[in-house]
Tab-separated table of C-alpha atoms in Angstrom:
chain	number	residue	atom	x	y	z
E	1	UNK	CA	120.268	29.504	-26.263
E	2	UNK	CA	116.345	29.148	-25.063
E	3	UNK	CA	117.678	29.686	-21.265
E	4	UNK	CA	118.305	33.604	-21.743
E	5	UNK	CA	115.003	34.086	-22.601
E	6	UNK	CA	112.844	31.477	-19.692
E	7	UNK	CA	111.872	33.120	-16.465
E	8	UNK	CA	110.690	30.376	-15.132
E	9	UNK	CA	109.156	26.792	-16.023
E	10	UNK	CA	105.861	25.838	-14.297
E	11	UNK	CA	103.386	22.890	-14.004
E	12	UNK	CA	106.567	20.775	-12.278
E	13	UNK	CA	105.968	21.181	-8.585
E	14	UNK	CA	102.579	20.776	-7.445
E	15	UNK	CA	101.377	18.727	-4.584
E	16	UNK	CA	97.717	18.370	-3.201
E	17	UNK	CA	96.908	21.196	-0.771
E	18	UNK	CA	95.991	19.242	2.108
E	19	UNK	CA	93.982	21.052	5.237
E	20	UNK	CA	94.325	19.399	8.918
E	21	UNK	CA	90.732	20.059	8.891
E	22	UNK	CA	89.049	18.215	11.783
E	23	UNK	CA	92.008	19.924	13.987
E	24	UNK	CA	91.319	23.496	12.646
E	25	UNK	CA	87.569	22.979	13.376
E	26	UNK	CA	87.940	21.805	17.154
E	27	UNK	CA	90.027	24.827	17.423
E	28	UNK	CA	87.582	27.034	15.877
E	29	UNK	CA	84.219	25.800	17.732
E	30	UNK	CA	85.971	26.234	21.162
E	31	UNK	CA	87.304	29.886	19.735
E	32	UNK	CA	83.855	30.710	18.491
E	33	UNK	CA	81.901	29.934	21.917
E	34	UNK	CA	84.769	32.012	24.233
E	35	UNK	CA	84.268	34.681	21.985
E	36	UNK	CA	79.980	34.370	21.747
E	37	UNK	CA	80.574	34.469	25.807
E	38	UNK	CA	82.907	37.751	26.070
E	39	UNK	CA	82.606	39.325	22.716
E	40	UNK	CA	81.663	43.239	23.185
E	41	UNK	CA	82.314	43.514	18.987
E	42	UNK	CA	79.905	40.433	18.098
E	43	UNK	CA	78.207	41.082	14.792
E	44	UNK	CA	81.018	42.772	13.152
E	45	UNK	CA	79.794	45.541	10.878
E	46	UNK	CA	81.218	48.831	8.531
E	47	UNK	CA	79.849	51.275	12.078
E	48	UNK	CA	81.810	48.897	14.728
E	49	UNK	CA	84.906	48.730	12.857
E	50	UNK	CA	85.114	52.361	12.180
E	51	UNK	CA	84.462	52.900	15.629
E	52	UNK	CA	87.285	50.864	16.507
E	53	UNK	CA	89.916	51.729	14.213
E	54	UNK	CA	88.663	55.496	14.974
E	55	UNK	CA	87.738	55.966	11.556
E	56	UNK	CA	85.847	59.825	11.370
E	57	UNK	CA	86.214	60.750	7.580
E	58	UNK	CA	85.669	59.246	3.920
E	59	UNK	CA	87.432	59.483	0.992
E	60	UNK	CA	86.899	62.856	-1.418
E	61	UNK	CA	85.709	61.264	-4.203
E	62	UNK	CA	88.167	61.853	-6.357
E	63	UNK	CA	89.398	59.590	-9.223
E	64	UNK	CA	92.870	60.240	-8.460
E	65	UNK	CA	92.590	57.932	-5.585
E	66	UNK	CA	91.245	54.597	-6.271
E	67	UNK	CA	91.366	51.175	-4.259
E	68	UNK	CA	90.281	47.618	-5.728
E	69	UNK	CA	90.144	43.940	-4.774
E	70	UNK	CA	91.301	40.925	-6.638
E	71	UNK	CA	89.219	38.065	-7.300
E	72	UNK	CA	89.989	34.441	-8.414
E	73	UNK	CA	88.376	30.950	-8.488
E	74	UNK	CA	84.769	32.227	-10.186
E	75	UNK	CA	84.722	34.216	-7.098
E	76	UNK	CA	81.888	37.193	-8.298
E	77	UNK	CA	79.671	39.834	-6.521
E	78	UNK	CA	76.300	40.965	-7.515
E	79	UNK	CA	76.153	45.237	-7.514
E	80	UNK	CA	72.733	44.600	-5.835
E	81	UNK	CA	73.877	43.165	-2.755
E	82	UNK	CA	76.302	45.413	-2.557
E	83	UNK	CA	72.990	48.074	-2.181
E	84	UNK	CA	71.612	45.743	0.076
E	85	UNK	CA	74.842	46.048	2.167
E	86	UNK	CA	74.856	49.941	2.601
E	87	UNK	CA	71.262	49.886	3.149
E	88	UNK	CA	71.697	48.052	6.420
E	89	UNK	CA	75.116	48.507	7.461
E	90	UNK	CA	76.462	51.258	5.549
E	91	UNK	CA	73.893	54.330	7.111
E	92	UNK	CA	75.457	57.477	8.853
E	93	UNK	CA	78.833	57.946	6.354
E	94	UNK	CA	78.649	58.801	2.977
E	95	UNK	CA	79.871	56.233	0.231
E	96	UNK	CA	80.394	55.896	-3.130
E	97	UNK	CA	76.982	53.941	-4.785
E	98	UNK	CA	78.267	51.320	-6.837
E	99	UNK	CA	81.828	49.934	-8.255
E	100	UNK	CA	83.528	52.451	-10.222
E	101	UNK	CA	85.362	49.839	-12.437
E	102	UNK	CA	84.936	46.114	-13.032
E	103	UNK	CA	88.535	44.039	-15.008
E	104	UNK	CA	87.669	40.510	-15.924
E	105	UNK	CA	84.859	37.953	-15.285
E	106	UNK	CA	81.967	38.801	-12.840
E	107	UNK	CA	78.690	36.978	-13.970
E	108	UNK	CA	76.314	34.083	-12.367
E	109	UNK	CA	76.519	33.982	-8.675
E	110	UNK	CA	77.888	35.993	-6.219
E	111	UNK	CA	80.503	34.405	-3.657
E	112	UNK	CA	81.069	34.863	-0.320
E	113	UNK	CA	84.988	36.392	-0.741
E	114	UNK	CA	83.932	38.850	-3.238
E	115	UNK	CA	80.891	40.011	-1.861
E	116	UNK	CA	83.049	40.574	1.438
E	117	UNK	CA	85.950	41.982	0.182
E	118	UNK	CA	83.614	44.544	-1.918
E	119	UNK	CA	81.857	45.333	0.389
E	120	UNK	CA	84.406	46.350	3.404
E	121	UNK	CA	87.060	47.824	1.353
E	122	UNK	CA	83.912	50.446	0.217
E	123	UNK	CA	82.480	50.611	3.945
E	124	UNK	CA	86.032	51.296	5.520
E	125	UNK	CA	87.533	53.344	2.403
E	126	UNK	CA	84.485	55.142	2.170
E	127	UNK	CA	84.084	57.199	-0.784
E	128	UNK	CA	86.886	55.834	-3.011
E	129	UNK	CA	86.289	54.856	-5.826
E	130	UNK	CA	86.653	51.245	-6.252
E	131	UNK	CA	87.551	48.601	-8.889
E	132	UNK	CA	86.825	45.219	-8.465
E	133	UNK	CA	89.694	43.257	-10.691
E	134	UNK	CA	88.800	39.590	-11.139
E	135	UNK	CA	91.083	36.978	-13.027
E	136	UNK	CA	89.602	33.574	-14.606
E	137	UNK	CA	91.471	30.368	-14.998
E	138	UNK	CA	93.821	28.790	-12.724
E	139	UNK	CA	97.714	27.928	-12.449
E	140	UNK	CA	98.398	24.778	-11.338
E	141	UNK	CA	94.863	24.380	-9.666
E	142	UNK	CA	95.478	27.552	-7.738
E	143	UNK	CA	94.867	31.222	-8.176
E	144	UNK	CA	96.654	32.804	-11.376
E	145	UNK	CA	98.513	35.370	-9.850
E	146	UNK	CA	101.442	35.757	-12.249
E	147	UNK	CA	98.946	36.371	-14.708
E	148	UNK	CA	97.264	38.951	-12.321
E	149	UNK	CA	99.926	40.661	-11.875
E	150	UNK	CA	101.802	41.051	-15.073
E	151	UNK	CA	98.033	42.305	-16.245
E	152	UNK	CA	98.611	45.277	-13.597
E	153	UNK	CA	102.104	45.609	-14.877
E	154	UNK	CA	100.658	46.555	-18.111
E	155	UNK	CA	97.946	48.862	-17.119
E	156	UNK	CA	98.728	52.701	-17.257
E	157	UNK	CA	96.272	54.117	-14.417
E	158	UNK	CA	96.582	51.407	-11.457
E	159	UNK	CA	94.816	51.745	-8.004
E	160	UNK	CA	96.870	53.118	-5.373
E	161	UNK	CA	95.384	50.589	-2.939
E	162	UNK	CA	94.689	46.187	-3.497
E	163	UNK	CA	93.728	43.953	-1.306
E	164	UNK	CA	93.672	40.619	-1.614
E	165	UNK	CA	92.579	37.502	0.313
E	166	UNK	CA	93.816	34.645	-1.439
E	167	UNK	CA	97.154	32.872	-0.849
E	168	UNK	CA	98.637	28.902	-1.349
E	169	UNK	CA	100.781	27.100	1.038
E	170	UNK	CA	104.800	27.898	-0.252
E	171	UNK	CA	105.469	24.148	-0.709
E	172	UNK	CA	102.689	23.647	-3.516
E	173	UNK	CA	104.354	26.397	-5.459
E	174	UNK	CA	107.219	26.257	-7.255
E	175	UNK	CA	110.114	28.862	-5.908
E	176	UNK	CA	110.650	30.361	-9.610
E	177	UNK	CA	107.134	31.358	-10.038
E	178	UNK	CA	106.910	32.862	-6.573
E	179	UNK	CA	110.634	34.482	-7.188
E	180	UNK	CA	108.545	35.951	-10.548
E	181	UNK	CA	105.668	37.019	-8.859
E	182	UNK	CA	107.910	38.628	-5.748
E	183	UNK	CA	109.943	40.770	-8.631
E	184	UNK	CA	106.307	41.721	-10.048
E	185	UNK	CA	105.190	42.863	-6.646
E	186	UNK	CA	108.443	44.947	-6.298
E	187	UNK	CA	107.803	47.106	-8.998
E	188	UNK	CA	104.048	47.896	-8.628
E	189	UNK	CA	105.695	49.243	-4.777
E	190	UNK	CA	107.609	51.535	-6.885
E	191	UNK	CA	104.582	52.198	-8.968
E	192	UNK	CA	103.079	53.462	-5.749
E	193	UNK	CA	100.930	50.531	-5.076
E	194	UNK	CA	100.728	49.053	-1.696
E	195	UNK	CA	99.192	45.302	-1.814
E	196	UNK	CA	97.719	43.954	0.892
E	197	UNK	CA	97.452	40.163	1.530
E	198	UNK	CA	95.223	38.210	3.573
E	199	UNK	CA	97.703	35.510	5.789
E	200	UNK	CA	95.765	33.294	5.980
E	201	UNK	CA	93.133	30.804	8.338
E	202	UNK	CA	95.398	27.673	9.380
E	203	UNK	CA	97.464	29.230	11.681
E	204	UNK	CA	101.314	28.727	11.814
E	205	UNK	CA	100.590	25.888	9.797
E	206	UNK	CA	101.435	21.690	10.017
E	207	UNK	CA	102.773	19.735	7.864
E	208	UNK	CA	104.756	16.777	8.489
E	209	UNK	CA	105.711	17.926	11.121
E	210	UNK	CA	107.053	21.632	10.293
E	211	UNK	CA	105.580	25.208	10.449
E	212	UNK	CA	104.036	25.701	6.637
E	213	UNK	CA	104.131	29.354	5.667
E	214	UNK	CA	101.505	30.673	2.974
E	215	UNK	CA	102.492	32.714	0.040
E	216	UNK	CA	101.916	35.612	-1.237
E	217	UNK	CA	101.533	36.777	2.313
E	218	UNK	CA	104.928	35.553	2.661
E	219	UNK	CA	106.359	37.740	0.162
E	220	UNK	CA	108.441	40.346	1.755
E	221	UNK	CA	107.306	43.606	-1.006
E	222	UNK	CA	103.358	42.544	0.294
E	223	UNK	CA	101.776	43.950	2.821
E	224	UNK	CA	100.508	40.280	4.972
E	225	UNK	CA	97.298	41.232	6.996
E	226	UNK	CA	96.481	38.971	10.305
E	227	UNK	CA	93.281	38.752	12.414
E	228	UNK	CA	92.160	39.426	15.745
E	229	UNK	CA	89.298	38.689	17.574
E	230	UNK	CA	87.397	40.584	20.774
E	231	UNK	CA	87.914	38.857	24.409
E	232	UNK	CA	86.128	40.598	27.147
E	233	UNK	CA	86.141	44.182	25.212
E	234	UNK	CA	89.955	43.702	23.982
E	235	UNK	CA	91.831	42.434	20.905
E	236	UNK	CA	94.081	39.369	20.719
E	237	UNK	CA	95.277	37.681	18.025
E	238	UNK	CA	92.953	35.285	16.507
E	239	UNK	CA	93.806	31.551	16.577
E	240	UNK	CA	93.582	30.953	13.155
E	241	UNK	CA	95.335	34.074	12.009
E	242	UNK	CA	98.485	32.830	9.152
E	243	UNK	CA	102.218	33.556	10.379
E	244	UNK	CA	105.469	32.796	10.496
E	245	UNK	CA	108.703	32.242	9.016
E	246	UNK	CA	109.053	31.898	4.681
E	247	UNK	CA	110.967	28.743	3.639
E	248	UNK	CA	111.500	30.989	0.448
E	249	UNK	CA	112.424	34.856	0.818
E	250	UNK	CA	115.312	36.137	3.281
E	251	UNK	CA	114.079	38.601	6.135
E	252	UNK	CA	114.224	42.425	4.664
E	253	UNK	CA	115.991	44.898	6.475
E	254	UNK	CA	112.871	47.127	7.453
E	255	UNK	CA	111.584	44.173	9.645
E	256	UNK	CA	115.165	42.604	10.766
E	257	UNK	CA	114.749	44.333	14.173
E	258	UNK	CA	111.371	43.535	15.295
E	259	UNK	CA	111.885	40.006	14.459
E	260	UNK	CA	115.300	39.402	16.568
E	261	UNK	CA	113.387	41.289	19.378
E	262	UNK	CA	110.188	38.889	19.128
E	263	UNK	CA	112.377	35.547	18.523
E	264	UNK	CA	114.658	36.795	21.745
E	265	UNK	CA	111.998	37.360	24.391
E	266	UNK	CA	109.073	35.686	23.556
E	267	UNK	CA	108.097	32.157	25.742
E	268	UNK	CA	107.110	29.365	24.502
E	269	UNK	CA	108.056	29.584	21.127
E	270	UNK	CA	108.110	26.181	18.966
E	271	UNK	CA	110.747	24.065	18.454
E	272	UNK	CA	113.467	25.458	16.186
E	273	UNK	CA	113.774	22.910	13.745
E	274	UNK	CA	109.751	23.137	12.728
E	275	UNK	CA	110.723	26.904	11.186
E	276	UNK	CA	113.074	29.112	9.261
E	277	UNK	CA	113.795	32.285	12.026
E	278	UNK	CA	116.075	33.663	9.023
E	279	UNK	CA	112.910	33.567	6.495
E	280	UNK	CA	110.795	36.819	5.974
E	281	UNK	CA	108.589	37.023	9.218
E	282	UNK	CA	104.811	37.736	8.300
E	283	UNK	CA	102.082	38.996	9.198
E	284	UNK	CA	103.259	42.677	8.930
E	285	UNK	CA	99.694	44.326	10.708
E	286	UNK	CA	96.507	43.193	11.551
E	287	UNK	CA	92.578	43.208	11.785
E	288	UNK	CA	89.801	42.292	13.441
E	289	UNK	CA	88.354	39.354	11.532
E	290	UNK	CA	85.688	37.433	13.228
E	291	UNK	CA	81.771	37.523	12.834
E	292	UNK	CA	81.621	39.635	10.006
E	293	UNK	CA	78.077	39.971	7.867
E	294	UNK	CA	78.345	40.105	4.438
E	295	UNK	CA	75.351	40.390	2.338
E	296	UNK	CA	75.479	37.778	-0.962
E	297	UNK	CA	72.944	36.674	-3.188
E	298	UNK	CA	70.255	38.518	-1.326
E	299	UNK	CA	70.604	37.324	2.110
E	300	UNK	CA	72.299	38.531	5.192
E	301	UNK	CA	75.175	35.657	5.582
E	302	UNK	CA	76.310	36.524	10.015
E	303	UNK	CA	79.631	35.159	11.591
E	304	UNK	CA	82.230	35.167	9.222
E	305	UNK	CA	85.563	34.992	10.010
E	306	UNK	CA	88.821	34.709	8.547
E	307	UNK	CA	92.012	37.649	7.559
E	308	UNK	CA	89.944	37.962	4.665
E	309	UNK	CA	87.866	39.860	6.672
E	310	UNK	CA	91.073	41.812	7.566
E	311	UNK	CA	92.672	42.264	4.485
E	312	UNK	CA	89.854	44.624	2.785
E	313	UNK	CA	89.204	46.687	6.497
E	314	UNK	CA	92.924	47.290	6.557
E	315	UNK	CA	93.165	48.473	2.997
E	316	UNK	CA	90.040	50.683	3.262
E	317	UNK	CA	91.887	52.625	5.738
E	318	UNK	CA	94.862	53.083	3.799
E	319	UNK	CA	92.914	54.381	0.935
E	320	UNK	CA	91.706	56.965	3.258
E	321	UNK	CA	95.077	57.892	4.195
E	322	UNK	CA	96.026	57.727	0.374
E	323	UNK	CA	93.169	60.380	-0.034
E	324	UNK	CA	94.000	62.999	2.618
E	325	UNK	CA	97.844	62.910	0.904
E	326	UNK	CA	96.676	62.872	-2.715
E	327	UNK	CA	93.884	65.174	-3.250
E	328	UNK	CA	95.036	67.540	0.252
E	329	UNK	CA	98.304	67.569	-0.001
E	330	UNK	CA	99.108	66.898	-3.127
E	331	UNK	CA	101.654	64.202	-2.333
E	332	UNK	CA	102.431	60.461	-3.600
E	333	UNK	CA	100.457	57.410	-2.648
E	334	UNK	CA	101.978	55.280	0.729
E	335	UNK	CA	103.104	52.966	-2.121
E	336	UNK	CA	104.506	49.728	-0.295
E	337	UNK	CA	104.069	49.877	3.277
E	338	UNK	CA	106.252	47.435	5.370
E	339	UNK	CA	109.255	50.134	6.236
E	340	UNK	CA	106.506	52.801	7.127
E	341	UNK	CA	104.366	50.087	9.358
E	342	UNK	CA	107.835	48.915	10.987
E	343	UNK	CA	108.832	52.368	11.655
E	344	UNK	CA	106.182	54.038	13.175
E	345	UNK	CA	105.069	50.944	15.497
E	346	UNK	CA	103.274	53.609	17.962
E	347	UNK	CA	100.438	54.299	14.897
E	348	UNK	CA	99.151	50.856	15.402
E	349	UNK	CA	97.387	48.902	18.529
E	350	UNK	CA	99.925	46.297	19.717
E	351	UNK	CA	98.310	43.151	20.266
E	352	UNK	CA	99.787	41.000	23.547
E	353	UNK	CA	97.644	38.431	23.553
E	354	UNK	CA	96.298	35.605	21.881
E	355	UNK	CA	98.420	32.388	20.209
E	356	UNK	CA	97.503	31.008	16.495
E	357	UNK	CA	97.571	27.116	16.096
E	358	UNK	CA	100.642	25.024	15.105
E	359	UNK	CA	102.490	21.876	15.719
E	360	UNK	CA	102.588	19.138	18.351
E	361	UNK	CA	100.216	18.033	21.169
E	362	UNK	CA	98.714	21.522	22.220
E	363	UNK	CA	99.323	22.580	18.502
E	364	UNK	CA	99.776	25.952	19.391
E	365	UNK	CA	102.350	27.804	16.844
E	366	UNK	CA	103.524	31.396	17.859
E	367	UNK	CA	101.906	33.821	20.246
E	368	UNK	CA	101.121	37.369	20.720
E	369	UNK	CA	103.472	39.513	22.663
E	370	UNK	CA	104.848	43.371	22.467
E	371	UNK	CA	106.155	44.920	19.501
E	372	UNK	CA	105.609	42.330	16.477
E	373	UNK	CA	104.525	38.646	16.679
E	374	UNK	CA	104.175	36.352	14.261
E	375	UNK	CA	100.285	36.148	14.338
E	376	UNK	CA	99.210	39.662	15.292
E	377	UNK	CA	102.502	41.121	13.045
E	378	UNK	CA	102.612	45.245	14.524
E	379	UNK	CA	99.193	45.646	15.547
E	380	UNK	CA	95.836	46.383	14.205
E	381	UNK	CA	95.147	50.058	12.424
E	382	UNK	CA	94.860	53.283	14.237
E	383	UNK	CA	93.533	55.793	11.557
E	384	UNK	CA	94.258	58.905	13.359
E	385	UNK	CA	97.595	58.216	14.287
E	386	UNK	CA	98.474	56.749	10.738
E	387	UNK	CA	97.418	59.141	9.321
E	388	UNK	CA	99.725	62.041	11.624
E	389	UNK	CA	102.230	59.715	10.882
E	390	UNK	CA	102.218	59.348	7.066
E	391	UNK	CA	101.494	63.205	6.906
E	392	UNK	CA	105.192	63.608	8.902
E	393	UNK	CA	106.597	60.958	7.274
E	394	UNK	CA	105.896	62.806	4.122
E	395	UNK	CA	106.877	66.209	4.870
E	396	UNK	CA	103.348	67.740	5.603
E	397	UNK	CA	103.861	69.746	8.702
């Protein structure tokens, strides 16, 4: 009689979240110096990334459009390093002043995530107005994002745009609450949301032996954002950027096509066995995400890396596009993004080179190659040709 009414039962399946760390760091340190030796991009900033991603306009203003971040783990930012920010890195564009909306905890001080997430999502969305949506508490140790969720469920005006750069490995979760929080993220899409997620910093992942995928990025109705990094003036995928193959969720239609491509003509791929190749494939796009500075507690904090530093410079440019269609146009919000990104693959920069750590002795994991890859997923963001494309793709001639 009780089971008609249970979604799911939690606080059963939770197992320490264990980091190969000495491995990742090696990895990183060797990374860090090839890039400090090649890197045209070094010193990543709101100007170089709009350069890049040919970003030439900002948001109207308008309240109709409206992006946000999440925030969990007492993760906060303080409104005046965010003034700090546009005072040194923010000059030349115009931008909205301050956060248009603040949902849940932000006192005490600020972290490193928020202050970065806030603070790129405003530079590369410029002139949106922006929420910053922070949930306390924790579920199972982890980020509450059931309860994060449902709270958007329940909210009548939602922004258009979220990014997000927190995530758990799949196997610390149990698959009912991610099923939950997958059918939650399925109807904001319809909504008109689209959610971006950060995949991640430990590569394809090792554990015991097998690939370990990271959810939510692995959830096929998110957006997952990669990272790339600058060799000798070009992009390749970033060694630490999060993919591969979900233990969980089936492969989606929308993304069926690129993935048989990828998994029939790529080289050196890992052994079969340490990965699903029938799971939902992830990252879906991808970002530069290396030496980022990010202004927190008063103090310019250089060199920070990671697809969080993705996640909020892909969104920003969706909430641009979002802008042109809403307030120009008047036309309906991208909403979720994954059959739009896989069908218009010539809006993005492909990304051919660059492998993300895995298994075994050279623990490499999956690398970079034409069309999608399971590191660099599509390709980074193009604004001017996303946006031609979502104009067509919506009818605007």
């Amino acid at each position: 009689s009780v089971a008609a009414h249970v979604d799911f039962v939690g606080g059963l399946h939770r197992f320490p979240n264990l980091h190969q760390l000495t491995r990742a760091l090696k990895h990183f340190k060797k990374n860090r110096a090839l890039r400090q030796s090649n890197s045209s991009l070094l010193g990543a900033n709101p100007k170089t990334l709009r350069s890049l991603y040919k970003v030439d306009k900002v948001g109207s203003g308008s309240s109709e459009n409206i992006q946000a971040v999440a925030q969990f783990l007492n993760q906060h930012y303080k409104p005046s390093d965010l003034q700090i920010f546009f005072k040194h890195f923010a000059q030349g564009f115009t931008h909205q002043q301050s956060v248009a909306k603040v949902i849940g905890p932000n006192e005490g001080l600020a972290g490193i995530e928020a202050s970065l997430d806030i603070q790129y999502i405003m530079a590369l969305g410029a002139n949106i107005p922006t929420w910053f949506w922070s949930t306390g508490g924790h579920h199972e140790g982890q980020e509450p994002f059931l309860e994060w969720i449902t709270g958007i469920a329940n909210t009548s005006t939602i922004p258009w745009v979220m990014s997000v750069s927190y995530g758990d490995n799949e196997d610390s979760l149990s698959t009912s609450y991610m099923q939950r929080i997958n059918e939650e993220f399925q109807k904001q899409g319809v909504r008109g949301m689209s959610i971006l997620f950060a995949s991640g910093d430990d590569g394809a992942g090792c554990h015991k032996g097998n690939l370990r995928p990271n959810f939510p990025a692995s959830s096929p109705y998110v957006t997952a954002v990669g990272a790339t990094q600058d060799i000798a003036g070009k992009e390749q995928g970033a060694g630490f950027s999060s993919g591969g193959f979900s233990n969980v969720f089936g492969q989606e239609s929308y993304q069926t096509s690129a993935v048989k491509e990828y998994l029939s003509t790529a080289q050196d791929l890992p052994p079969p066995k340490e990965y699903n190749q029938s799971g939902r494939a992830y990252p879906d796009v991808s970002a530069y995400g290396v030496d980022f500075e990010v202004v927190s507690n008063g103090s310019v904090e250089p060199g920070i890396d990671g697809t969080s530093c993705a996640s909020p410079t892909f969104a920003g440019i969706i909430a641009l596009i979002n802008d042109a269609l809403i307030t120009q146009h008047k036309k309906k919000p991208m909403g979720f993004l994954n059959p739009f990104l896989y069908q218009h693959g010539a809006a993005v920069n492909d990304i051919t080179k660059g492998c993300n750590m895995g298994c075994g002795f050279e623990m490499r994991g999956f690398c970079a190659e034409k069309g999608w890859d399971p590191i660099t997923g599509m390709g980074t963001p193009n604004y001017e040709e996303l946006l031609a494309a979502a104009l067509s793709a919506k009818g605007v001639q």
